[in-house]
Amino acid sequence: MQGKIQQVYRVSKELGQKGHFEGSLQLTQLPRLSSLVVSEDAEISLRFEFATNLFDHPSIRGHVETLLELECQRCLTPMAYPINIDFDLLIDASDEDLEAFGLDTVYSDDGYIDLYGIIEDELILALPQISMHDEMTCNVYWQPETEPQEPVKKDNPFLVLKSLKDKT
Ligand SMILES: [Zn+2]
């Protein structure tokens, strides 16, 4: 099912019809994440589906991709940070379920889940602890080597005269 991504989904309905979705969000729709990046101008592509897992437990799983601009903590200029992640989350799992399945869970609000919130959490978790360019590309290491400037050679007027003389 292709279409507009909604913010809220009713779990029982989507599980019943094996809802799967594909689309995109704008970063501005995720305010907590927006506040952590340099530019709010980013598109987030995602696809996800509702399914019951092997043990008949409701889950939502999918894939998120985006390219965020973070601030390098070393040189304080923007750095592009691609995120490309899969997620597989139980819905309303008990602590025992979580241990048994080794997955994380999301909790519904009376049978409804906040998809934006889920995607936002997944993306925030995928951010680096400390954002930094690698050393080859960091602007701190990039500064043109400040070689001492050679004194500008002015033409020595006498030499100029001499060369004029030699030509004649
Ligand atoms: Zn840097």
JSON list of C-alpha atoms and ligand atoms in Angstrom, two decimals:
[
{"chain": "A", "resi": 1, "resn": "MET", "atom": "CA", "xyz": [0.00, 0.00, 0.00]},
{"chain": "A", "resi": 2, "resn": "GLN", "atom": "CA", "xyz": [1.58, 3.19, -1.17]},
{"chain": "A", "resi": 3, "resn": "GLY", "atom": "CA", "xyz": [0.39, 6.41, 0.21]},
{"chain": "A", "resi": 4, "resn": "LYS", "atom": "CA", "xyz": [0.52, 9.13, 2.69]},
{"chain": "A", "resi": 5, "resn": "ILE", "atom": "CA", "xyz": [2.15, 8.18, 5.91]},
{"chain": "A", "resi": 6, "resn": "GLN", "atom": "CA", "xyz": [-0.16, 8.83, 8.81]},
{"chain": "A", "resi": 7, "resn": "GLN", "atom": "CA", "xyz": [1.00, 9.85, 12.21]},
{"chain": "A", "resi": 8, "resn": "VAL", "atom": "CA", "xyz": [-1.21, 7.41, 14.08]},
{"chain": "A", "resi": 9, "resn": "TYR", "atom": "CA", "xyz": [-2.16, 3.84, 13.24]},
{"chain": "A", "resi": 10, "resn": "ARG", "atom": "CA", "xyz": [-4.64, 1.55, 14.88]},
{"chain": "A", "resi": 11, "resn": "VAL", "atom": "CA", "xyz": [-2.72, -1.61, 15.60]},
{"chain": "A", "resi": 12, "resn": "SER", "atom": "CA", "xyz": [-5.56, -4.16, 15.46]},
{"chain": "A", "resi": 13, "resn": "LYS", "atom": "CA", "xyz": [-6.82, -2.85, 12.16]},
{"chain": "A", "resi": 14, "resn": "GLU", "atom": "CA", "xyz": [-3.39, -2.82, 10.52]},
{"chain": "A", "resi": 15, "resn": "LEU", "atom": "CA", "xyz": [-2.51, -6.26, 11.83]},
{"chain": "A", "resi": 16, "resn": "GLY", "atom": "CA", "xyz": [-5.81, -7.57, 10.52]},
{"chain": "A", "resi": 17, "resn": "GLN", "atom": "CA", "xyz": [-5.14, -6.32, 7.04]},
{"chain": "A", "resi": 18, "resn": "LYS", "atom": "CA", "xyz": [-1.36, -6.83, 7.16]},
{"chain": "A", "resi": 19, "resn": "GLY", "atom": "CA", "xyz": [-0.91, -3.15, 6.52]},
{"chain": "A", "resi": 20, "resn": "HIS", "atom": "CA", "xyz": [2.28, -2.17, 4.81]},
{"chain": "A", "resi": 21, "resn": "PHE", "atom": "CA", "xyz": [3.23, 1.32, 3.88]},
{"chain": "A", "resi": 22, "resn": "GLU", "atom": "CA", "xyz": [5.85, 3.20, 1.99]},
{"chain": "A", "resi": 23, "resn": "GLY", "atom": "CA", "xyz": [6.40, 6.91, 1.78]},
{"chain": "A", "resi": 24, "resn": "SER", "atom": "CA", "xyz": [8.32, 9.77, 3.23]},
{"chain": "A", "resi": 25, "resn": "LEU", "atom": "CA", "xyz": [8.30, 12.29, 6.01]},
{"chain": "A", "resi": 26, "resn": "GLN", "atom": "CA", "xyz": [9.89, 15.68, 6.22]},
{"chain": "A", "resi": 27, "resn": "LEU", "atom": "CA", "xyz": [12.36, 16.23, 9.00]},
{"chain": "A", "resi": 28, "resn": "THR", "atom": "CA", "xyz": [10.29, 19.20, 10.17]},
{"chain": "A", "resi": 29, "resn": "GLN", "atom": "CA", "xyz": [7.59, 16.71, 11.15]},
{"chain": "A", "resi": 30, "resn": "LEU", "atom": "CA", "xyz": [9.95, 15.28, 13.77]},
{"chain": "A", "resi": 31, "resn": "PRO", "atom": "CA", "xyz": [10.70, 18.19, 16.09]},
{"chain": "A", "resi": 32, "resn": "ARG", "atom": "CA", "xyz": [12.86, 16.37, 18.64]},
{"chain": "A", "resi": 33, "resn": "LEU", "atom": "CA", "xyz": [15.15, 15.13, 15.90]},
{"chain": "A", "resi": 34, "resn": "SER", "atom": "CA", "xyz": [15.07, 18.47, 14.09]},
{"chain": "A", "resi": 35, "resn": "SER", "atom": "CA", "xyz": [16.47, 20.16, 17.16]},
{"chain": "A", "resi": 36, "resn": "LEU", "atom": "CA", "xyz": [19.54, 17.92, 17.02]},
{"chain": "A", "resi": 37, "resn": "VAL", "atom": "CA", "xyz": [20.62, 18.68, 13.50]},
{"chain": "A", "resi": 38, "resn": "VAL", "atom": "CA", "xyz": [22.03, 21.65, 11.62]},
{"chain": "A", "resi": 39, "resn": "SER", "atom": "CA", "xyz": [19.55, 21.72, 8.76]},
{"chain": "A", "resi": 40, "resn": "GLU", "atom": "CA", "xyz": [15.87, 20.87, 9.01]},
{"chain": "A", "resi": 41, "resn": "ASP", "atom": "CA", "xyz": [15.75, 20.35, 5.31]},
{"chain": "A", "resi": 42, "resn": "ALA", "atom": "CA", "xyz": [15.79, 16.59, 4.94]},
{"chain": "A", "resi": 43, "resn": "GLU", "atom": "CA", "xyz": [13.50, 13.93, 3.68]},
{"chain": "A", "resi": 44, "resn": "ILE", "atom": "CA", "xyz": [13.05, 10.64, 5.47]},
{"chain": "A", "resi": 45, "resn": "SER", "atom": "CA", "xyz": [12.09, 7.67, 3.35]},
{"chain": "A", "resi": 46, "resn": "LEU", "atom": "CA", "xyz": [10.48, 4.78, 5.07]},
{"chain": "A", "resi": 47, "resn": "ARG", "atom": "CA", "xyz": [8.62, 1.58, 4.59]},
{"chain": "A", "resi": 48, "resn": "PHE", "atom": "CA", "xyz": [7.09, -0.53, 7.28]},
{"chain": "A", "resi": 49, "resn": "GLU", "atom": "CA", "xyz": [4.59, -3.24, 7.89]},
{"chain": "A", "resi": 50, "resn": "PHE", "atom": "CA", "xyz": [2.47, -4.57, 10.67]},
{"chain": "A", "resi": 51, "resn": "ALA", "atom": "CA", "xyz": [2.85, -8.27, 11.21]},
{"chain": "A", "resi": 52, "resn": "THR", "atom": "CA", "xyz": [2.59, -10.90, 13.87]},
{"chain": "A", "resi": 53, "resn": "ASN", "atom": "CA", "xyz": [5.89, -12.56, 14.45]},
{"chain": "A", "resi": 54, "resn": "LEU", "atom": "CA", "xyz": [6.57, -16.27, 14.69]},
{"chain": "A", "resi": 55, "resn": "PHE", "atom": "CA", "xyz": [5.08, -16.39, 18.15]},
{"chain": "A", "resi": 56, "resn": "ASP", "atom": "CA", "xyz": [1.99, -14.55, 17.14]},
{"chain": "A", "resi": 57, "resn": "HIS", "atom": "CA", "xyz": [3.10, -11.39, 18.79]},
{"chain": "A", "resi": 58, "resn": "PRO", "atom": "CA", "xyz": [2.17, -8.11, 17.10]},
{"chain": "A", "resi": 59, "resn": "SER", "atom": "CA", "xyz": [5.09, -6.19, 15.70]},
{"chain": "A", "resi": 60, "resn": "ILE", "atom": "CA", "xyz": [5.97, -3.36, 13.40]},
{"chain": "A", "resi": 61, "resn": "ARG", "atom": "CA", "xyz": [9.05, -3.61, 11.28]},
{"chain": "A", "resi": 62, "resn": "GLY", "atom": "CA", "xyz": [10.52, -1.63, 8.51]},
{"chain": "A", "resi": 63, "resn": "HIS", "atom": "CA", "xyz": [13.31, 0.42, 7.09]},
{"chain": "A", "resi": 64, "resn": "VAL", "atom": "CA", "xyz": [14.23, 4.12, 7.37]},
{"chain": "A", "resi": 65, "resn": "GLU", "atom": "CA", "xyz": [16.68, 6.09, 5.29]},
{"chain": "A", "resi": 66, "resn": "THR", "atom": "CA", "xyz": [17.73, 9.68, 5.40]},
{"chain": "A", "resi": 67, "resn": "LEU", "atom": "CA", "xyz": [20.67, 12.01, 5.13]},
{"chain": "A", "resi": 68, "resn": "LEU", "atom": "CA", "xyz": [21.00, 14.38, 8.06]},
{"chain": "A", "resi": 69, "resn": "GLU", "atom": "CA", "xyz": [23.29, 17.29, 8.59]},
{"chain": "A", "resi": 70, "resn": "LEU", "atom": "CA", "xyz": [24.96, 17.21, 11.97]},
{"chain": "A", "resi": 71, "resn": "GLU", "atom": "CA", "xyz": [27.46, 19.59, 13.41]},
{"chain": "A", "resi": 72, "resn": "CYS", "atom": "CA", "xyz": [30.99, 18.28, 13.65]},
{"chain": "A", "resi": 73, "resn": "GLN", "atom": "CA", "xyz": [32.03, 18.63, 17.30]},
{"chain": "A", "resi": 74, "resn": "ARG", "atom": "CA", "xyz": [35.60, 19.28, 16.28]},
{"chain": "A", "resi": 75, "resn": "CYS", "atom": "CA", "xyz": [35.41, 21.88, 13.54]},
{"chain": "A", "resi": 76, "resn": "LEU", "atom": "CA", "xyz": [31.80, 23.02, 14.09]},
{"chain": "A", "resi": 77, "resn": "THR", "atom": "CA", "xyz": [30.89, 22.85, 10.44]},
{"chain": "A", "resi": 78, "resn": "PRO", "atom": "CA", "xyz": [28.09, 20.68, 9.08]},
{"chain": "A", "resi": 79, "resn": "MET", "atom": "CA", "xyz": [28.72, 17.07, 8.23]},
{"chain": "A", "resi": 80, "resn": "ALA", "atom": "CA", "xyz": [26.45, 14.86, 6.18]},
{"chain": "A", "resi": 81, "resn": "TYR", "atom": "CA", "xyz": [25.39, 11.80, 8.11]},
{"chain": "A", "resi": 82, "resn": "PRO", "atom": "CA", "xyz": [23.54, 9.09, 6.22]},
{"chain": "A", "resi": 83, "resn": "ILE", "atom": "CA", "xyz": [21.24, 6.84, 8.20]},
{"chain": "A", "resi": 84, "resn": "ASN", "atom": "CA", "xyz": [20.02, 3.59, 6.82]},
{"chain": "A", "resi": 85, "resn": "ILE", "atom": "CA", "xyz": [18.41, 1.32, 9.37]},
{"chain": "A", "resi": 86, "resn": "ASP", "atom": "CA", "xyz": [16.03, -1.56, 9.78]},
{"chain": "A", "resi": 87, "resn": "PHE", "atom": "CA", "xyz": [13.79, -1.77, 12.78]},
{"chain": "A", "resi": 88, "resn": "ASP", "atom": "CA", "xyz": [11.77, -4.58, 14.24]},
{"chain": "A", "resi": 89, "resn": "LEU", "atom": "CA", "xyz": [9.70, -3.70, 17.25]},
{"chain": "A", "resi": 90, "resn": "LEU", "atom": "CA", "xyz": [7.16, -5.60, 19.26]},
{"chain": "A", "resi": 91, "resn": "ILE", "atom": "CA", "xyz": [3.97, -3.81, 20.11]},
{"chain": "A", "resi": 92, "resn": "ASP", "atom": "CA", "xyz": [2.91, -3.72, 23.75]},
{"chain": "A", "resi": 93, "resn": "ALA", "atom": "CA", "xyz": [5.21, -6.53, 24.75]},
{"chain": "A", "resi": 94, "resn": "SER", "atom": "CA", "xyz": [5.53, -7.55, 28.38]},
{"chain": "A", "resi": 95, "resn": "ASP", "atom": "CA", "xyz": [8.92, -7.67, 30.05]},
{"chain": "A", "resi": 96, "resn": "GLU", "atom": "CA", "xyz": [8.93, -11.46, 29.67]},
{"chain": "A", "resi": 97, "resn": "ASP", "atom": "CA", "xyz": [8.21, -11.14, 25.95]},
{"chain": "A", "resi": 98, "resn": "LEU", "atom": "CA", "xyz": [11.01, -8.67, 25.55]},
{"chain": "A", "resi": 99, "resn": "GLU", "atom": "CA", "xyz": [13.43, -11.04, 27.15]},
{"chain": "A", "resi": 100, "resn": "ALA", "atom": "CA", "xyz": [12.16, -13.98, 25.16]},
{"chain": "A", "resi": 101, "resn": "PHE", "atom": "CA", "xyz": [12.31, -12.21, 21.82]},
{"chain": "A", "resi": 102, "resn": "GLY", "atom": "CA", "xyz": [15.33, -10.03, 22.35]},
{"chain": "A", "resi": 103, "resn": "LEU", "atom": "CA", "xyz": [13.59, -7.13, 20.64]},
{"chain": "A", "resi": 104, "resn": "ASP", "atom": "CA", "xyz": [12.46, -3.73, 21.74]},
{"chain": "A", "resi": 105, "resn": "THR", "atom": "CA", "xyz": [8.87, -2.77, 22.07]},
{"chain": "A", "resi": 106, "resn": "VAL", "atom": "CA", "xyz": [6.69, 0.21, 21.45]},
{"chain": "A", "resi": 107, "resn": "TYR", "atom": "CA", "xyz": [3.63, 0.85, 23.52]},
{"chain": "A", "resi": 108, "resn": "SER", "atom": "CA", "xyz": [0.32, 1.76, 22.06]},
{"chain": "A", "resi": 109, "resn": "ASP", "atom": "CA", "xyz": [-1.95, 4.35, 23.46]},
{"chain": "A", "resi": 110, "resn": "ASP", "atom": "CA", "xyz": [-5.19, 2.46, 23.78]},
{"chain": "A", "resi": 111, "resn": "GLY", "atom": "CA", "xyz": [-4.46, 0.42, 20.67]},
{"chain": "A", "resi": 112, "resn": "TYR", "atom": "CA", "xyz": [-3.05, 3.28, 18.62]},
{"chain": "A", "resi": 113, "resn": "ILE", "atom": "CA", "xyz": [0.61, 3.83, 17.93]},
{"chain": "A", "resi": 114, "resn": "ASP", "atom": "CA", "xyz": [2.34, 7.07, 17.11]},
{"chain": "A", "resi": 115, "resn": "LEU", "atom": "CA", "xyz": [4.34, 6.23, 14.02]},
{"chain": "A", "resi": 116, "resn": "TYR", "atom": "CA", "xyz": [6.16, 9.56, 13.85]},
{"chain": "A", "resi": 117, "resn": "GLY", "atom": "CA", "xyz": [7.32, 9.06, 17.41]},
{"chain": "A", "resi": 118, "resn": "ILE", "atom": "CA", "xyz": [8.58, 5.58, 16.63]},
{"chain": "A", "resi": 119, "resn": "ILE", "atom": "CA", "xyz": [10.51, 6.70, 13.57]},
{"chain": "A", "resi": 120, "resn": "GLU", "atom": "CA", "xyz": [11.88, 9.68, 15.43]},
{"chain": "A", "resi": 121, "resn": "ASP", "atom": "CA", "xyz": [13.11, 7.48, 18.28]},
{"chain": "A", "resi": 122, "resn": "GLU", "atom": "CA", "xyz": [14.76, 5.07, 15.86]},
{"chain": "A", "resi": 123, "resn": "LEU", "atom": "CA", "xyz": [16.56, 7.90, 14.10]},
{"chain": "A", "resi": 124, "resn": "ILE", "atom": "CA", "xyz": [17.69, 9.53, 17.33]},
{"chain": "A", "resi": 125, "resn": "LEU", "atom": "CA", "xyz": [19.08, 6.19, 18.48]},
{"chain": "A", "resi": 126, "resn": "ALA", "atom": "CA", "xyz": [20.97, 5.94, 15.21]},
{"chain": "A", "resi": 127, "resn": "LEU", "atom": "CA", "xyz": [22.75, 9.25, 15.69]},
{"chain": "A", "resi": 128, "resn": "PRO", "atom": "CA", "xyz": [26.39, 9.03, 16.67]},
{"chain": "A", "resi": 129, "resn": "GLN", "atom": "CA", "xyz": [27.30, 9.70, 20.31]},
{"chain": "A", "resi": 130, "resn": "ILE", "atom": "CA", "xyz": [29.70, 12.33, 19.13]},
{"chain": "A", "resi": 131, "resn": "SER", "atom": "CA", "xyz": [29.39, 13.61, 15.62]},
{"chain": "A", "resi": 132, "resn": "MET", "atom": "CA", "xyz": [32.70, 14.21, 14.00]},
{"chain": "A", "resi": 133, "resn": "HIS", "atom": "CA", "xyz": [34.13, 14.21, 10.52]},
{"chain": "A", "resi": 134, "resn": "ASP", "atom": "CA", "xyz": [36.80, 11.62, 10.06]},
{"chain": "A", "resi": 135, "resn": "GLU", "atom": "CA", "xyz": [40.26, 13.08, 10.17]},
{"chain": "A", "resi": 136, "resn": "MET", "atom": "CA", "xyz": [40.70, 13.12, 6.43]},
{"chain": "A", "resi": 137, "resn": "THR", "atom": "CA", "xyz": [37.71, 15.38, 5.88]},
{"chain": "A", "resi": 138, "resn": "CYS", "atom": "CA", "xyz": [37.48, 17.40, 9.08]},
{"chain": "A", "resi": 139, "resn": "ASN", "atom": "CA", "xyz": [37.93, 21.09, 8.46]},
{"chain": "A", "resi": 140, "resn": "VAL", "atom": "CA", "xyz": [40.21, 21.41, 11.45]},
{"chain": "A", "resi": 141, "resn": "TYR", "atom": "CA", "xyz": [42.76, 19.33, 9.61]},
{"chain": "A", "resi": 142, "resn": "TRP", "atom": "CA", "xyz": [41.96, 20.89, 6.32]},
{"chain": "A", "resi": 143, "resn": "GLN", "atom": "CA", "xyz": [43.31, 24.33, 6.81]},
{"chain": "A", "resi": 144, "resn": "PRO", "atom": "CA", "xyz": [45.77, 25.13, 4.11]},
{"chain": "A", "resi": 145, "resn": "GLU", "atom": "CA", "xyz": [49.24, 24.69, 5.44]},
{"chain": "A", "resi": 146, "resn": "THR", "atom": "CA", "xyz": [50.43, 28.07, 6.42]},
{"chain": "A", "resi": 147, "resn": "GLU", "atom": "CA", "xyz": [53.81, 28.01, 4.79]},
{"chain": "A", "resi": 148, "resn": "PRO", "atom": "CA", "xyz": [55.74, 31.13, 5.39]},
{"chain": "A", "resi": 149, "resn": "GLN", "atom": "CA", "xyz": [55.06, 33.35, 2.47]},
{"chain": "A", "resi": 150, "resn": "GLU", "atom": "CA", "xyz": [58.11, 33.94, 0.43]},
{"chain": "A", "resi": 151, "resn": "PRO", "atom": "CA", "xyz": [58.87, 37.58, 0.32]},
{"chain": "A", "resi": 152, "resn": "VAL", "atom": "CA", "xyz": [57.56, 39.00, -2.88]},
{"chain": "A", "resi": 153, "resn": "LYS", "atom": "CA", "xyz": [60.46, 39.40, -5.22]},
{"chain": "A", "resi": 154, "resn": "LYS", "atom": "CA", "xyz": [60.44, 42.81, -6.58]},
{"chain": "A", "resi": 155, "resn": "ASP", "atom": "CA", "xyz": [62.35, 43.28, -9.71]},
{"chain": "A", "resi": 156, "resn": "ASN", "atom": "CA", "xyz": [65.60, 44.81, -8.85]},
{"chain": "A", "resi": 157, "resn": "PRO", "atom": "CA", "xyz": [65.63, 47.99, -10.91]},
{"chain": "A", "resi": 158, "resn": "PHE", "atom": "CA", "xyz": [69.32, 47.65, -11.55]},
{"chain": "A", "resi": 159, "resn": "LEU", "atom": "CA", "xyz": [68.93, 44.13, -12.82]},
{"chain": "A", "resi": 160, "resn": "VAL", "atom": "CA", "xyz": [66.11, 45.23, -15.02]},
{"chain": "A", "resi": 161, "resn": "LEU", "atom": "CA", "xyz": [68.32, 47.91, -16.45]},
{"chain": "A", "resi": 162, "resn": "LYS", "atom": "CA", "xyz": [71.06, 45.40, -16.91]},
{"chain": "A", "resi": 163, "resn": "SER", "atom": "CA", "xyz": [68.87, 43.00, -18.78]},
{"chain": "A", "resi": 164, "resn": "LEU", "atom": "CA", "xyz": [67.71, 45.79, -20.99]},
{"chain": "A", "resi": 165, "resn": "LYS", "atom": "CA", "xyz": [71.26, 46.66, -21.66]},
{"chain": "A", "resi": 166, "resn": "ASP", "atom": "CA", "xyz": [72.20, 43.06, -22.41]},
{"chain": "A", "resi": 167, "resn": "LYS", "atom": "CA", "xyz": [69.47, 42.85, -25.01]},
{"chain": "A", "resi": 168, "resn": "THR", "atom": "CA", "xyz": [70.77, 45.74, -26.92]},
{"chain": "B", "resi": 1, "resn": "ZN", "atom": "ZN", "xyz": [34.99, 18.46, 11.34]}
]
